[in-house]
CSV table of C-alpha atoms in Angstrom, one decimal:
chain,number,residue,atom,x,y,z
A,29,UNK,CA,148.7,97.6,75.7
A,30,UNK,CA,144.9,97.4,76.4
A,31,UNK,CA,145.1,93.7,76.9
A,32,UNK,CA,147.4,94.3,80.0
A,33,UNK,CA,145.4,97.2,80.8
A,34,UNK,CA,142.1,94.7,80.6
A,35,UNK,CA,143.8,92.4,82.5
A,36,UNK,CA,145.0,94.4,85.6
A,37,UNK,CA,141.6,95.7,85.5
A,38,UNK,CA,140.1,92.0,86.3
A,39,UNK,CA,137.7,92.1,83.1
A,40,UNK,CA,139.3,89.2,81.1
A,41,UNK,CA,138.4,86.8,84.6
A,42,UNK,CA,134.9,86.6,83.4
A,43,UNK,CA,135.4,85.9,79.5
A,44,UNK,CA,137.8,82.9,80.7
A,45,UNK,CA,135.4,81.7,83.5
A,46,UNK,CA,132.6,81.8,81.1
A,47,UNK,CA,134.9,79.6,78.7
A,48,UNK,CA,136.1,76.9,81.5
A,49,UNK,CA,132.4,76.9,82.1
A,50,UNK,CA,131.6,76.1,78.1
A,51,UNK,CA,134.2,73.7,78.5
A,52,UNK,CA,133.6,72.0,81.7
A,53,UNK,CA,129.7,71.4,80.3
A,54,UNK,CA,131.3,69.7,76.6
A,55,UNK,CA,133.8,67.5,78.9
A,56,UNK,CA,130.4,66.6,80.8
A,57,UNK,CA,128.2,66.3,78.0
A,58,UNK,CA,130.7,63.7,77.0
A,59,UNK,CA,131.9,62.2,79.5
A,60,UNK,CA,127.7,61.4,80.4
A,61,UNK,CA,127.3,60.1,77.2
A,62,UNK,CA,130.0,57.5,77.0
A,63,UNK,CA,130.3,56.2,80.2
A,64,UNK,CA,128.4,53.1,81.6
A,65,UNK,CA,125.1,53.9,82.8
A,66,UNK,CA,124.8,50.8,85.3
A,67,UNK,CA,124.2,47.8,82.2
A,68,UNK,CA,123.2,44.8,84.1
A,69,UNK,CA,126.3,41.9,82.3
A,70,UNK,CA,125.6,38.6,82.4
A,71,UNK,CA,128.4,37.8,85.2
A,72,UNK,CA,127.0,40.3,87.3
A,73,UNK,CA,123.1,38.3,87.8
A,74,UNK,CA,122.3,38.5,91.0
A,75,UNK,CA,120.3,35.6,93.4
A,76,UNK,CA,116.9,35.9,94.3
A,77,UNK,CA,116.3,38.1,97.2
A,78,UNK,CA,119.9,39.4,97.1
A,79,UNK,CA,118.9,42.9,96.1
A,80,UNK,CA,116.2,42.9,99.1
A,81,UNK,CA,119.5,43.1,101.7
A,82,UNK,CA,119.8,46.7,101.0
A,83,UNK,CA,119.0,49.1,103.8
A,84,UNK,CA,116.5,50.7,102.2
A,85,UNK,CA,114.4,48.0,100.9
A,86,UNK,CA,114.0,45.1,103.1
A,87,UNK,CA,111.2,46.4,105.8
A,88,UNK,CA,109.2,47.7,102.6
A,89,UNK,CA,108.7,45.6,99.7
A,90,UNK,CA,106.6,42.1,100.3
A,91,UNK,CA,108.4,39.3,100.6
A,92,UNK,CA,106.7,37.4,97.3
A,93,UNK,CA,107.9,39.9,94.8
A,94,UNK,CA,110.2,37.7,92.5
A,95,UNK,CA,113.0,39.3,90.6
A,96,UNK,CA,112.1,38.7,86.9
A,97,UNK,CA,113.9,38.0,84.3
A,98,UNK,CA,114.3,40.2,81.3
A,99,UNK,CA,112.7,38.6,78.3
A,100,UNK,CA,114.7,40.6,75.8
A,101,UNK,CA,118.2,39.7,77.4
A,102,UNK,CA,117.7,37.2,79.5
A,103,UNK,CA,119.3,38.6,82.5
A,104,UNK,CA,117.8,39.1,86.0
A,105,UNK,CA,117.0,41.7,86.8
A,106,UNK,CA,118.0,43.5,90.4
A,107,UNK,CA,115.4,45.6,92.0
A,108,UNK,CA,114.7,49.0,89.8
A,109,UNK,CA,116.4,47.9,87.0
A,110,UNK,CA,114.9,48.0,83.5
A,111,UNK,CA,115.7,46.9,79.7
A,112,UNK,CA,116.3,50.0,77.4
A,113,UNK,CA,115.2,48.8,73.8
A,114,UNK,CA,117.2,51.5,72.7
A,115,UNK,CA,120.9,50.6,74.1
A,116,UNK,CA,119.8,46.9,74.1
A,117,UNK,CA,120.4,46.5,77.8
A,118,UNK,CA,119.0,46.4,81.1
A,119,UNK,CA,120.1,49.8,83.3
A,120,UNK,CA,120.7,49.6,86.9
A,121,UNK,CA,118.1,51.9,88.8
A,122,UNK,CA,116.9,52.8,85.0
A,123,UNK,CA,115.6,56.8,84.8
A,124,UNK,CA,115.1,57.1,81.3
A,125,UNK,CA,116.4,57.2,78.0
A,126,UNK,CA,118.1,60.5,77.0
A,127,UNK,CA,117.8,61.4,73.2
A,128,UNK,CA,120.1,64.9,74.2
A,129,UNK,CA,122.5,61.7,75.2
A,130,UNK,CA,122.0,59.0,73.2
A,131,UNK,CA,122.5,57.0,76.1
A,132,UNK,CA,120.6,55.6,79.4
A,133,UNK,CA,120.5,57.7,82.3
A,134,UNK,CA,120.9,55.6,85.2
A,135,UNK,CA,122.2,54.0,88.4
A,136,UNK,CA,126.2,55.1,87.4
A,137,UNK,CA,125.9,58.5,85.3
A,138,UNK,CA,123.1,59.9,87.1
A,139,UNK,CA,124.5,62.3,89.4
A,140,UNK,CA,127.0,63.3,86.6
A,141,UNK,CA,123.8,64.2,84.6
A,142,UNK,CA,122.7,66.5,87.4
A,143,UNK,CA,126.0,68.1,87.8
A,144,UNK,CA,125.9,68.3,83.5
A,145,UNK,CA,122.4,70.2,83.9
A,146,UNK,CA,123.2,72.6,86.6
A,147,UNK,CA,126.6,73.5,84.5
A,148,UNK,CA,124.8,73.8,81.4
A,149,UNK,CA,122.1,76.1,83.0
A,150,UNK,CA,124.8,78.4,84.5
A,151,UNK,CA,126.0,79.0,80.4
A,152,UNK,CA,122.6,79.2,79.5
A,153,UNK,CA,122.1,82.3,81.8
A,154,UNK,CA,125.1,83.6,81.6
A,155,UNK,CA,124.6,83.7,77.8
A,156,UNK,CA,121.3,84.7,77.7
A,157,UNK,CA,122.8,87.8,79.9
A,158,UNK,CA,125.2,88.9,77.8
A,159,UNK,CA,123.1,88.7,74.4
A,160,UNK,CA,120.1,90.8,76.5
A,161,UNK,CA,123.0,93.5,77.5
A,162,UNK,CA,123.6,94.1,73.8
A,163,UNK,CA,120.3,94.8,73.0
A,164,UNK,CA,118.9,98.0,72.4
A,165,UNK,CA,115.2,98.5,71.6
A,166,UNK,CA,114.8,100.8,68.5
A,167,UNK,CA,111.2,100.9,66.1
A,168,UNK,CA,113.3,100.8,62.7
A,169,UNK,CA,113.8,97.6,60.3
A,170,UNK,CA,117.8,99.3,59.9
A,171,UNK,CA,117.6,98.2,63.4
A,172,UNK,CA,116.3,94.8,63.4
A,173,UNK,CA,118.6,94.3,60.3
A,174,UNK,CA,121.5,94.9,62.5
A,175,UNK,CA,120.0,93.0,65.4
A,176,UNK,CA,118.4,90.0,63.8
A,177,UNK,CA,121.4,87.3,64.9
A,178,UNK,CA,121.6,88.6,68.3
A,179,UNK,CA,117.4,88.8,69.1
A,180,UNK,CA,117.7,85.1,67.4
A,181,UNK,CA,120.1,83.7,69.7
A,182,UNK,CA,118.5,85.6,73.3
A,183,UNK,CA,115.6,84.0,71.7
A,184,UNK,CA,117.5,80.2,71.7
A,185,UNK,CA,119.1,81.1,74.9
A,186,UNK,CA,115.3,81.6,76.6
A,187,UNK,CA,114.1,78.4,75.0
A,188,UNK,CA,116.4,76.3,76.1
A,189,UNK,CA,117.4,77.8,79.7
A,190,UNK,CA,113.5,76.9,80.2
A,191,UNK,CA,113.7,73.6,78.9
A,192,UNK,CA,116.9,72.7,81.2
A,193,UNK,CA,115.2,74.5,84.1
A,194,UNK,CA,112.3,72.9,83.9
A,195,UNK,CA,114.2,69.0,83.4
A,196,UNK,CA,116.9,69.8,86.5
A,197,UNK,CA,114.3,71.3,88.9
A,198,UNK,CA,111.7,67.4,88.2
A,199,UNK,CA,115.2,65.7,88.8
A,200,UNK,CA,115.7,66.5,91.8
A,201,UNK,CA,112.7,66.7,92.9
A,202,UNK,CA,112.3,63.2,92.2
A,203,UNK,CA,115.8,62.5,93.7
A,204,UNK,CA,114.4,64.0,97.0
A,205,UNK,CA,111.2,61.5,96.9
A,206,UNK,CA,114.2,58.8,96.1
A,207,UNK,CA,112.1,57.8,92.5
A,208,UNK,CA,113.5,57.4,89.1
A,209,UNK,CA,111.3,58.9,86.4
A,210,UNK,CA,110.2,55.7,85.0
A,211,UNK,CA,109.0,54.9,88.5
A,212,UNK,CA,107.0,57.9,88.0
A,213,UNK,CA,105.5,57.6,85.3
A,214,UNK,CA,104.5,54.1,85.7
A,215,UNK,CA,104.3,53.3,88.9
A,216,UNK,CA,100.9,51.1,88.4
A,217,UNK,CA,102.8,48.7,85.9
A,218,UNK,CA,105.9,48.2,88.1
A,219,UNK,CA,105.2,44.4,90.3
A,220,UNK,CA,107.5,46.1,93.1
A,221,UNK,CA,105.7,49.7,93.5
A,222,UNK,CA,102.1,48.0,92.8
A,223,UNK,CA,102.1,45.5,95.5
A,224,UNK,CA,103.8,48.2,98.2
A,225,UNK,CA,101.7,49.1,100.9
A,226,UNK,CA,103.8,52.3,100.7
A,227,UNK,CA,103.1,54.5,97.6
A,228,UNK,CA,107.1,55.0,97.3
A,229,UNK,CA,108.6,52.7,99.3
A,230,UNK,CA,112.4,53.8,98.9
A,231,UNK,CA,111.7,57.4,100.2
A,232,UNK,CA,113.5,57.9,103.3
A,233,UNK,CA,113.5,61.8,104.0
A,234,UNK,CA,114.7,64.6,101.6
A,235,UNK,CA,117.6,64.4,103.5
A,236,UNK,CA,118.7,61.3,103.2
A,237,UNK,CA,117.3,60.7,100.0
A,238,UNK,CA,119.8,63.4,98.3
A,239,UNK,CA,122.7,62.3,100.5
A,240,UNK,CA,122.4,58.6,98.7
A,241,UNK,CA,121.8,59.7,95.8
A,242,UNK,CA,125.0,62.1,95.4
A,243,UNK,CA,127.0,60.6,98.1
């Protein structure tokens, strides 16, 4: 049959690797959104000064920075961490809020949110390839009748492989400076940043930085 004829030929490998792919980025999507981005519990509080024995930290932050205590749960707070008045919790090493999500991005799901990006921008130009091979250009409404859907979705493909491009290439740039995007973007209200003599005292090399960070 042709399907056997398809098959010996190789051309059903892509269809199905495009569809693990599709599938691979739902299982991501929701495996992101549900899991525990780093909430700081109750049980887990740590002492003062306790966070300050990491590696990375203890030559660079000044020694009268005092780990706060969050005035919405009344936990406190380790080093980086920050209260989400969405989720109703403070995140370990808090990035942001993601509305795609509806859930924190931080300390736990973060290099899983990476790995969700990269997967979903693979689709997203895979996609946006086939839909632009099954165009052709013709000056007639007969055919933009015919064409409408597909020119509509190469269009959705574009805007969206831009937007994910865009958000995966400032995440890890900011993973290689070894910054969360709150940190970022406001740096001059954060005690622990403010008071640094360094400008980013947790960067440690590109190198380094990314082997932490997904590692």
């Amino acid at each position: 049959s042709d399907l056997q004829k398809q098959e010996e030929r190789g051309e059903l490998l892509q269809p199905l690797i495009f569809v693990l792919l599709v599938l691979c980025s739902i299982l991501l999507y929701f495996k992101v959104s549900l899991m525990d981005p780093g909430f700081v519990k109750p049980e887990e509080e740590v002492k003062e000064g306790e966070d300050k024995g990491q590696g990375m930290v203890i030559p660079l932050i000044p020694g009268d920075i005092k780990l706060r205590r969050c005035g919405y749960c009344l936990v406190k707070q380790p080093m980086r961490a920050k209260h989400c008045q969405v989720c109703q919790h403070c995140v370990r090493r808090y990035d942001h809020h993601c509305p795609w999500l509806e859930n924190c991005v931080g300390e736990r799901n973060h290099p899983l949110f990476i790995v969700y990006l990269s997967v979903q921008l693979v689709v997203l130009l895979w996609g946006g390839h086939v839909a632009w091979s099954g165009l052709y250009f013709e000056q007639s409404r007969e055919w933009l009748q015919h064409n409408i859907l597909l020119l509509v979705s190469f269009l959705l493909i574009f805007i969206f492989t831009i937007v994910v491009l865009l958000l995966l290439v400032s995440h890890l740039y900011l993973i290689s400076c070894n910054t969360t995007t709150w940190e970022f973007m406001s740096h001059h209200r954060i005690s622990y940043l403010r008071h640094s003599e360094l400008e980013n005292p947790f960067d440690q090399g590109i190198i380094l930085n990314l082997w932490r960070f997904f590692c």
